[in-house]
PDB file of C-alpha atoms and ligand atoms in Angstrom:
ATOM      1  CA  MET A   1       8.897  27.348  -2.405  1.00  0.00           C
ATOM      2  CA  SER A   2       9.005  23.582  -2.152  1.00  0.00           C
ATOM      3  CA  LYS A   3      12.113  21.652  -3.060  1.00  0.00           C
ATOM      4  CA  ILE A   4      11.323  18.134  -4.223  1.00  0.00           C
ATOM      5  CA  LYS A   5      13.954  15.420  -4.702  1.00  0.00           C
ATOM      6  CA  VAL A   6      13.425  11.977  -6.276  1.00  0.00           C
ATOM      7  CA  LEU A   7      14.044   9.145  -3.794  1.00  0.00           C
ATOM      8  CA  ILE A   8      12.732   6.156  -5.810  1.00  0.00           C
ATOM      9  CA  SER A   9      12.444   6.565  -9.571  1.00  0.00           C
ATOM     10  CA  ARG A  10       9.542   5.358 -11.721  1.00  0.00           C
ATOM     11  CA  ASP A  11      11.879   2.745 -13.269  1.00  0.00           C
ATOM     12  CA  GLU A  12      12.761   1.282  -9.862  1.00  0.00           C
ATOM     13  CA  LEU A  13       9.044   1.250  -8.921  1.00  0.00           C
ATOM     14  CA  LYS A  14       8.191  -0.544 -12.177  1.00  0.00           C
ATOM     15  CA  ALA A  15      10.915  -3.183 -11.751  1.00  0.00           C
ATOM     16  CA  LYS A  16       9.869  -3.966  -8.159  1.00  0.00           C
ATOM     17  CA  THR A  17       6.173  -4.026  -9.105  1.00  0.00           C
ATOM     18  CA  GLU A  18       6.869  -6.560 -11.870  1.00  0.00           C
ATOM     19  CA  GLU A  19       8.904  -8.735  -9.487  1.00  0.00           C
ATOM     20  CA  LEU A  20       6.102  -8.730  -6.893  1.00  0.00           C
ATOM     21  CA  ALA A  21       3.474  -9.429  -9.590  1.00  0.00           C
ATOM     22  CA  ARG A  22       5.467 -12.451 -10.800  1.00  0.00           C
ATOM     23  CA  ARG A  23       5.599 -13.905  -7.285  1.00  0.00           C
ATOM     24  CA  ILE A  24       1.890 -13.217  -6.683  1.00  0.00           C
ATOM     25  CA  SER A  25       0.903 -14.805 -10.028  1.00  0.00           C
ATOM     26  CA  GLU A  26       2.839 -17.981  -9.101  1.00  0.00           C
ATOM     27  CA  ASP A  27       1.701 -18.169  -5.480  1.00  0.00           C
ATOM     28  CA  TYR A  28      -2.027 -17.675  -6.223  1.00  0.00           C
ATOM     29  CA  GLU A  29      -2.247 -19.779  -9.401  1.00  0.00           C
ATOM     30  CA  GLY A  30      -5.635 -21.608  -9.364  1.00  0.00           C
ATOM     31  CA  LYS A  31      -6.881 -19.613  -6.356  1.00  0.00           C
ATOM     32  CA  ASP A  32      -9.695 -17.083  -6.068  1.00  0.00           C
ATOM     33  CA  LEU A  33      -7.648 -13.914  -5.445  1.00  0.00           C
ATOM     34  CA  LEU A  34      -9.141 -10.592  -4.352  1.00  0.00           C
ATOM     35  CA  LEU A  35      -6.862  -7.548  -4.376  1.00  0.00           C
ATOM     36  CA  VAL A  36      -8.004  -4.942  -1.852  1.00  0.00           C
ATOM     37  CA  GLY A  37      -6.446  -1.541  -2.508  1.00  0.00           C
ATOM     38  CA  VAL A  38      -6.119   0.809   0.445  1.00  0.00           C
ATOM     39  CA  LEU A  39      -7.336   4.242  -0.647  1.00  0.00           C
ATOM     40  CA  LYS A  40      -6.312   6.715  -1.357  1.00  0.00           C
ATOM     41  CA  GLY A  41      -2.556   6.153  -1.432  1.00  0.00           C
ATOM     42  CA  GLY A  42      -2.663   2.598  -2.797  1.00  0.00           C
ATOM     43  CA  PHE A  43      -4.560   3.391  -5.993  1.00  0.00           C
ATOM     44  CA  MET A  44      -1.540   3.940  -8.231  1.00  0.00           C
ATOM     45  CA  PHE A  45       0.422   0.886  -7.101  1.00  0.00           C
ATOM     46  CA  LEU A  46      -2.712  -1.290  -7.328  1.00  0.00           C
ATOM     47  CA  SER A  47      -3.329  -0.183 -10.902  1.00  0.00           C
ATOM     48  CA  ASP A  48       0.247  -1.016 -11.936  1.00  0.00           C
ATOM     49  CA  LEU A  49       0.381  -4.249  -9.915  1.00  0.00           C
ATOM     50  CA  CYS A  50      -2.883  -5.699 -11.234  1.00  0.00           C
ATOM     51  CA  ARG A  51      -1.810  -5.103 -14.848  1.00  0.00           C
ATOM     52  CA  ALA A  52       1.432  -7.006 -14.232  1.00  0.00           C
ATOM     53  CA  ILE A  53      -0.351  -9.982 -12.583  1.00  0.00           C
ATOM     54  CA  THR A  54      -1.011 -12.760 -15.112  1.00  0.00           C
ATOM     55  CA  ILE A  55      -3.787 -14.706 -13.302  1.00  0.00           C
ATOM     56  CA  PRO A  56      -7.455 -13.611 -13.041  1.00  0.00           C
ATOM     57  CA  VAL A  57      -8.112 -11.384 -10.003  1.00  0.00           C
ATOM     58  CA  SER A  58     -11.026  -9.479  -8.480  1.00  0.00           C
ATOM     59  CA  ILE A  59     -10.471  -5.927  -7.262  1.00  0.00           C
ATOM     60  CA  ASP A  60     -12.017  -4.005  -4.390  1.00  0.00           C
ATOM     61  CA  PHE A  61     -11.088  -0.954  -2.344  1.00  0.00           C
ATOM     62  CA  ILE A  62     -11.240   0.107   1.258  1.00  0.00           C
ATOM     63  CA  SER A  63     -10.687   3.671   2.365  1.00  0.00           C
ATOM     64  CA  VAL A  64      -9.112   4.356   5.723  1.00  0.00           C
ATOM     65  CA  SER A  65      -7.833   7.400   7.493  1.00  0.00           C
ATOM     66  CA  SER A  66      -5.088   7.198  10.057  1.00  0.00           C
ATOM     67  CA  TYR A  67      -3.381  10.569   9.770  1.00  0.00           C
ATOM     68  CA  GLY A  68      -5.905  13.344   9.180  1.00  0.00           C
ATOM     69  CA  ASN A  69      -3.857  16.041   7.507  1.00  0.00           C
ATOM     70  CA  SER A  70      -0.910  15.564   9.802  1.00  0.00           C
ATOM     71  CA  THR A  71       2.376  13.846   8.915  1.00  0.00           C
ATOM     72  CA  VAL A  72       2.381  12.043  12.263  1.00  0.00           C
ATOM     73  CA  SER A  73       0.386   8.839  12.875  1.00  0.00           C
ATOM     74  CA  SER A  74      -2.414   9.251  15.387  1.00  0.00           C
ATOM     75  CA  GLY A  75      -2.691   5.471  15.765  1.00  0.00           C
ATOM     76  CA  VAL A  76      -6.421   5.746  15.108  1.00  0.00           C
ATOM     77  CA  VAL A  77      -7.741   3.890  12.045  1.00  0.00           C
ATOM     78  CA  ARG A  78     -11.096   5.021  10.725  1.00  0.00           C
ATOM     79  CA  ILE A  79     -12.962   3.192   7.913  1.00  0.00           C
ATOM     80  CA  LEU A  80     -14.217   5.832   5.474  1.00  0.00           C
ATOM     81  CA  LYS A  81     -15.399   3.313   2.844  1.00  0.00           C
ATOM     82  CA  ASP A  82     -15.700  -0.430   3.443  1.00  0.00           C
ATOM     83  CA  ILE A  83     -15.194  -3.156   0.806  1.00  0.00           C
ATOM     84  CA  ASP A  84     -18.195  -3.895  -1.448  1.00  0.00           C
ATOM     85  CA  TYR A  85     -17.973  -7.699  -1.709  1.00  0.00           C
ATOM     86  CA  ASP A  86     -18.499 -10.673   0.549  1.00  0.00           C
ATOM     87  CA  ILE A  87     -14.974 -11.964   1.128  1.00  0.00           C
ATOM     88  CA  THR A  88     -15.919 -15.282   2.751  1.00  0.00           C
ATOM     89  CA  GLY A  89     -13.689 -18.025   1.292  1.00  0.00           C
ATOM     90  CA  LYS A  90     -11.610 -15.626  -0.814  1.00  0.00           C
ATOM     91  CA  HIS A  91      -7.857 -15.188  -0.742  1.00  0.00           C
ATOM     92  CA  VAL A  92      -7.441 -11.525   0.174  1.00  0.00           C
ATOM     93  CA  LEU A  93      -4.278  -9.606  -0.671  1.00  0.00           C
ATOM     94  CA  ILE A  94      -4.216  -6.107   0.833  1.00  0.00           C
ATOM     95  CA  VAL A  95      -2.355  -3.686  -1.440  1.00  0.00           C
ATOM     96  CA  GLU A  96      -0.719  -0.685   0.266  1.00  0.00           C
ATOM     97  CA  ASP A  97       1.437   2.205  -0.828  1.00  0.00           C
ATOM     98  CA  LEU A  98       3.598   2.309   2.294  1.00  0.00           C
ATOM     99  CA  ILE A  99       3.885   0.621   5.669  1.00  0.00           C
ATOM    100  CA  ASP A 100       5.010   2.990   8.395  1.00  0.00           C
ATOM    101  CA  THR A 101       3.997   2.165  11.986  1.00  0.00           C
ATOM    102  CA  GLY A 102       2.096  -0.928  10.775  1.00  0.00           C
ATOM    103  CA  LEU A 103      -1.031   0.115  12.685  1.00  0.00           C
ATOM    104  CA  THR A 104      -3.271   0.420   9.594  1.00  0.00           C
ATOM    105  CA  LEU A 105      -2.403  -3.000   8.203  1.00  0.00           C
ATOM    106  CA  THR A 106      -2.590  -4.749  11.559  1.00  0.00           C
ATOM    107  CA  TYR A 107      -6.103  -3.358  11.937  1.00  0.00           C
ATOM    108  CA  LEU A 108      -7.134  -4.323   8.380  1.00  0.00           C
ATOM    109  CA  LYS A 109      -5.672  -7.847   8.606  1.00  0.00           C
ATOM    110  CA  ASP A 110      -7.641  -8.511  11.811  1.00  0.00           C
ATOM    111  CA  LEU A 111     -10.790  -7.009  10.285  1.00  0.00           C
ATOM    112  CA  PHE A 112     -10.598  -9.272   7.194  1.00  0.00           C
ATOM    113  CA  ALA A 113      -9.529 -12.373   9.126  1.00  0.00           C
ATOM    114  CA  ALA A 114     -12.688 -12.015  11.251  1.00  0.00           C
ATOM    115  CA  LYS A 115     -14.755 -12.246   8.041  1.00  0.00           C
ATOM    116  CA  HIS A 116     -13.627 -15.841   7.379  1.00  0.00           C
ATOM    117  CA  CYS A 117     -11.659 -15.382   4.188  1.00  0.00           C
ATOM    118  CA  ALA A 118      -9.411 -18.247   3.037  1.00  0.00           C
ATOM    119  CA  SER A 119      -6.253 -16.178   3.664  1.00  0.00           C
ATOM    120  CA  VAL A 120      -5.186 -12.582   4.294  1.00  0.00           C
ATOM    121  CA  LYS A 121      -1.799 -11.368   3.088  1.00  0.00           C
ATOM    122  CA  VAL A 122      -0.145  -8.022   2.616  1.00  0.00           C
ATOM    123  CA  CYS A 123       1.656  -6.422  -0.329  1.00  0.00           C
ATOM    124  CA  THR A 124       3.306  -2.999  -0.190  1.00  0.00           C
ATOM    125  CA  ILE A 125       5.446  -1.133  -2.696  1.00  0.00           C
ATOM    126  CA  LEU A 126       7.267   0.874   0.035  1.00  0.00           C
ATOM    127  CA  ASP A 127       8.238  -0.024   3.576  1.00  0.00           C
ATOM    128  CA  LYS A 128       9.772   1.942   6.471  1.00  0.00           C
ATOM    129  CA  PRO A 129      10.536  -0.957   8.882  1.00  0.00           C
ATOM    130  CA  SER A 130      12.478   1.358  11.227  1.00  0.00           C
ATOM    131  CA  ARG A 131       9.171   3.105  12.104  1.00  0.00           C
ATOM    132  CA  ARG A 132       7.230   0.005  13.141  1.00  0.00           C
ATOM    133  CA  LYS A 133       5.165   0.237  16.360  1.00  0.00           C
ATOM    134  CA  VAL A 134       3.645  -3.243  16.038  1.00  0.00           C
ATOM    135  CA  GLN A 135       5.083  -6.498  14.742  1.00  0.00           C
ATOM    136  CA  LEU A 136       3.652  -7.236  11.299  1.00  0.00           C
ATOM    137  CA  GLU A 137       4.446  -9.931   8.744  1.00  0.00           C
ATOM    138  CA  VAL A 138       4.869  -8.350   5.300  1.00  0.00           C
ATOM    139  CA  ASP A 139       4.268 -11.108   2.750  1.00  0.00           C
ATOM    140  CA  TYR A 140       5.213  -9.111  -0.364  1.00  0.00           C
ATOM    141  CA  GLN A 141       7.624  -6.360   0.606  1.00  0.00           C
ATOM    142  CA  GLY A 142       8.545  -3.755  -1.976  1.00  0.00           C
ATOM    143  CA  ILE A 143      11.335  -1.223  -1.544  1.00  0.00           C
ATOM    144  CA  ILE A 144      12.702  -0.413   1.910  1.00  0.00           C
ATOM    145  CA  ILE A 145      13.078   3.342   2.442  1.00  0.00           C
ATOM    146  CA  PRO A 146      14.594   5.435   5.267  1.00  0.00           C
ATOM    147  CA  ASP A 147      12.584   7.265   7.909  1.00  0.00           C
ATOM    148  CA  LYS A 148      11.747  10.284   5.746  1.00  0.00           C
ATOM    149  CA  PHE A 149       8.347  11.705   4.809  1.00  0.00           C
ATOM    150  CA  VAL A 150       7.722  10.843   1.152  1.00  0.00           C
ATOM    151  CA  ILE A 151       5.231  11.946  -1.489  1.00  0.00           C
ATOM    152  CA  GLY A 152       4.253  10.864  -4.997  1.00  0.00           C
ATOM    153  CA  TYR A 153       3.184   7.568  -6.591  1.00  0.00           C
ATOM    154  CA  GLY A 154      -0.125   7.822  -4.680  1.00  0.00           C
ATOM    155  CA  LEU A 155       1.303   9.313  -1.480  1.00  0.00           C
ATOM    156  CA  ASP A 156       0.218  12.781  -0.438  1.00  0.00           C
ATOM    157  CA  TYR A 157       1.133  15.714   1.675  1.00  0.00           C
ATOM    158  CA  ALA A 158      -2.144  17.447   2.663  1.00  0.00           C
ATOM    159  CA  GLU A 159      -3.866  15.750  -0.334  1.00  0.00           C
ATOM    160  CA  LYS A 160      -1.382  17.049  -2.890  1.00  0.00           C
ATOM    161  CA  TYR A 161       1.449  15.451  -4.901  1.00  0.00           C
ATOM    162  CA  ARG A 162      -0.256  12.018  -5.300  1.00  0.00           C
ATOM    163  CA  ASN A 163       0.154  12.342  -9.080  1.00  0.00           C
ATOM    164  CA  LEU A 164       3.964  12.537  -9.081  1.00  0.00           C
ATOM    165  CA  PRO A 165       5.224   9.473 -11.004  1.00  0.00           C
ATOM    166  CA  ASP A 166       8.312   9.053  -8.766  1.00  0.00           C
ATOM    167  CA  VAL A 167       8.518   8.737  -4.972  1.00  0.00           C
ATOM    168  CA  CYS A 168      10.005  12.004  -3.713  1.00  0.00           C
ATOM    169  CA  ILE A 169      11.224  13.700  -0.556  1.00  0.00           C
ATOM    170  CA  VAL A 170      10.124  17.228   0.209  1.00  0.00           C
ATOM    171  CA  GLU A 171      12.993  19.258   1.582  1.00  0.00           C
ATOM    172  CA  GLU A 172      10.952  22.418   2.203  1.00  0.00           C
ATOM    173  CA  ILE A 173       7.219  23.055   1.844  1.00  0.00           C
TER     174      ILE A 173
HETATM  175  P1  LIG B   1       0.891   3.175   9.147  1.00  0.00           P
HETATM  176  O1  LIG B   1      -0.462   2.844   9.670  1.00  0.00           O
HETATM  177  O2  LIG B   1       1.641   4.049  10.109  1.00  0.00           O
HETATM  178  O3  LIG B   1       1.703   1.937   8.771  1.00  0.00           O
HETATM  179  O4  LIG B   1       0.771   4.071   7.841  1.00  0.00           O
HETATM  180  C1  LIG B   1      -0.392   4.102   7.125  1.00  0.00           C
HETATM  181  C2  LIG B   1      -0.401   5.010   5.936  1.00  0.00           C
HETATM  182  O5  LIG B   1       0.032   6.324   6.256  1.00  0.00           O
HETATM  183  C3  LIG B   1       0.467   4.615   4.760  1.00  0.00           C
HETATM  184  O6  LIG B   1      -0.062   3.571   4.018  1.00  0.00           O
HETATM  185  C4  LIG B   1       0.445   5.909   3.986  1.00  0.00           C
HETATM  186  O7  LIG B   1      -0.723   6.010   3.208  1.00  0.00           O
HETATM  187  C5  LIG B   1       0.487   6.952   5.094  1.00  0.00           C
HETATM  188  N1  LIG B   1       1.894   7.377   5.268  1.00  0.00           N
HETATM  189  C6  LIG B   1       2.839   6.860   6.096  1.00  0.00           C
HETATM  190  N2  LIG B   1       4.034   7.456   5.918  1.00  0.00           N
HETATM  191  C7  LIG B   1       3.848   8.366   4.930  1.00  0.00           C
HETATM  192  C8  LIG B   1       4.728   9.275   4.225  1.00  0.00           C
HETATM  193  O8  LIG B   1       5.952   9.366   4.458  1.00  0.00           O
HETATM  194  N3  LIG B   1       4.143  10.031   3.264  1.00  0.00           N
HETATM  195  C9  LIG B   1       2.819   9.963   2.939  1.00  0.00           C
HETATM  196  N4  LIG B   1       1.978   9.119   3.545  1.00  0.00           N
HETATM  197  C10 LIG B   1       2.478   8.321   4.531  1.00  0.00           C
HETATM  198 MG1  LIG B   2      -1.730   3.862   2.589  1.00  0.00          MG
END
């Protein structure tokens, strides 16, 4: 039997999302902003974030795999689905569920920067800075969490639990 405990409640997630959306709306006022959600985990945060942003935005998705079905990072980033649009000249904001080692976002930032966009920044709702393997600037940092494996609010364990509305810790699976 699995024992699931709430770590970050839906109310805390909502408050932080609104704070980040306010900053993004101010910072990108008058600019051509493209939000790129990192699938699959980032879909829920992206959908809440974009509805709280008050300036016009475009939305695209990229799908990457860095873990397989393991809970340990392999360090290998594989593009499963690339973005659809030409991002030349656009201000790209990558929207993530969680930054762990930082390997995925370092790879994606370099990939987008090579495509001559106007800027590439990073927004995450959760961050585990104690797990970082590479130095990474996090432009819009959500909630800092301890080094525990979490599920819910888009995050999975073996493709399950993404639909939980709170971020939870699994004590036994
Ligand atoms: P990174 O490349 O190590 O920074 O992590 C990339 C991705 O791995 C995150 O965006 C998550 O989608 C996933 N991930 C990292 N830690 C966890 C976790 O505790 N639970 C579920 N997924 C995780
Ligand atoms: Mg992710």
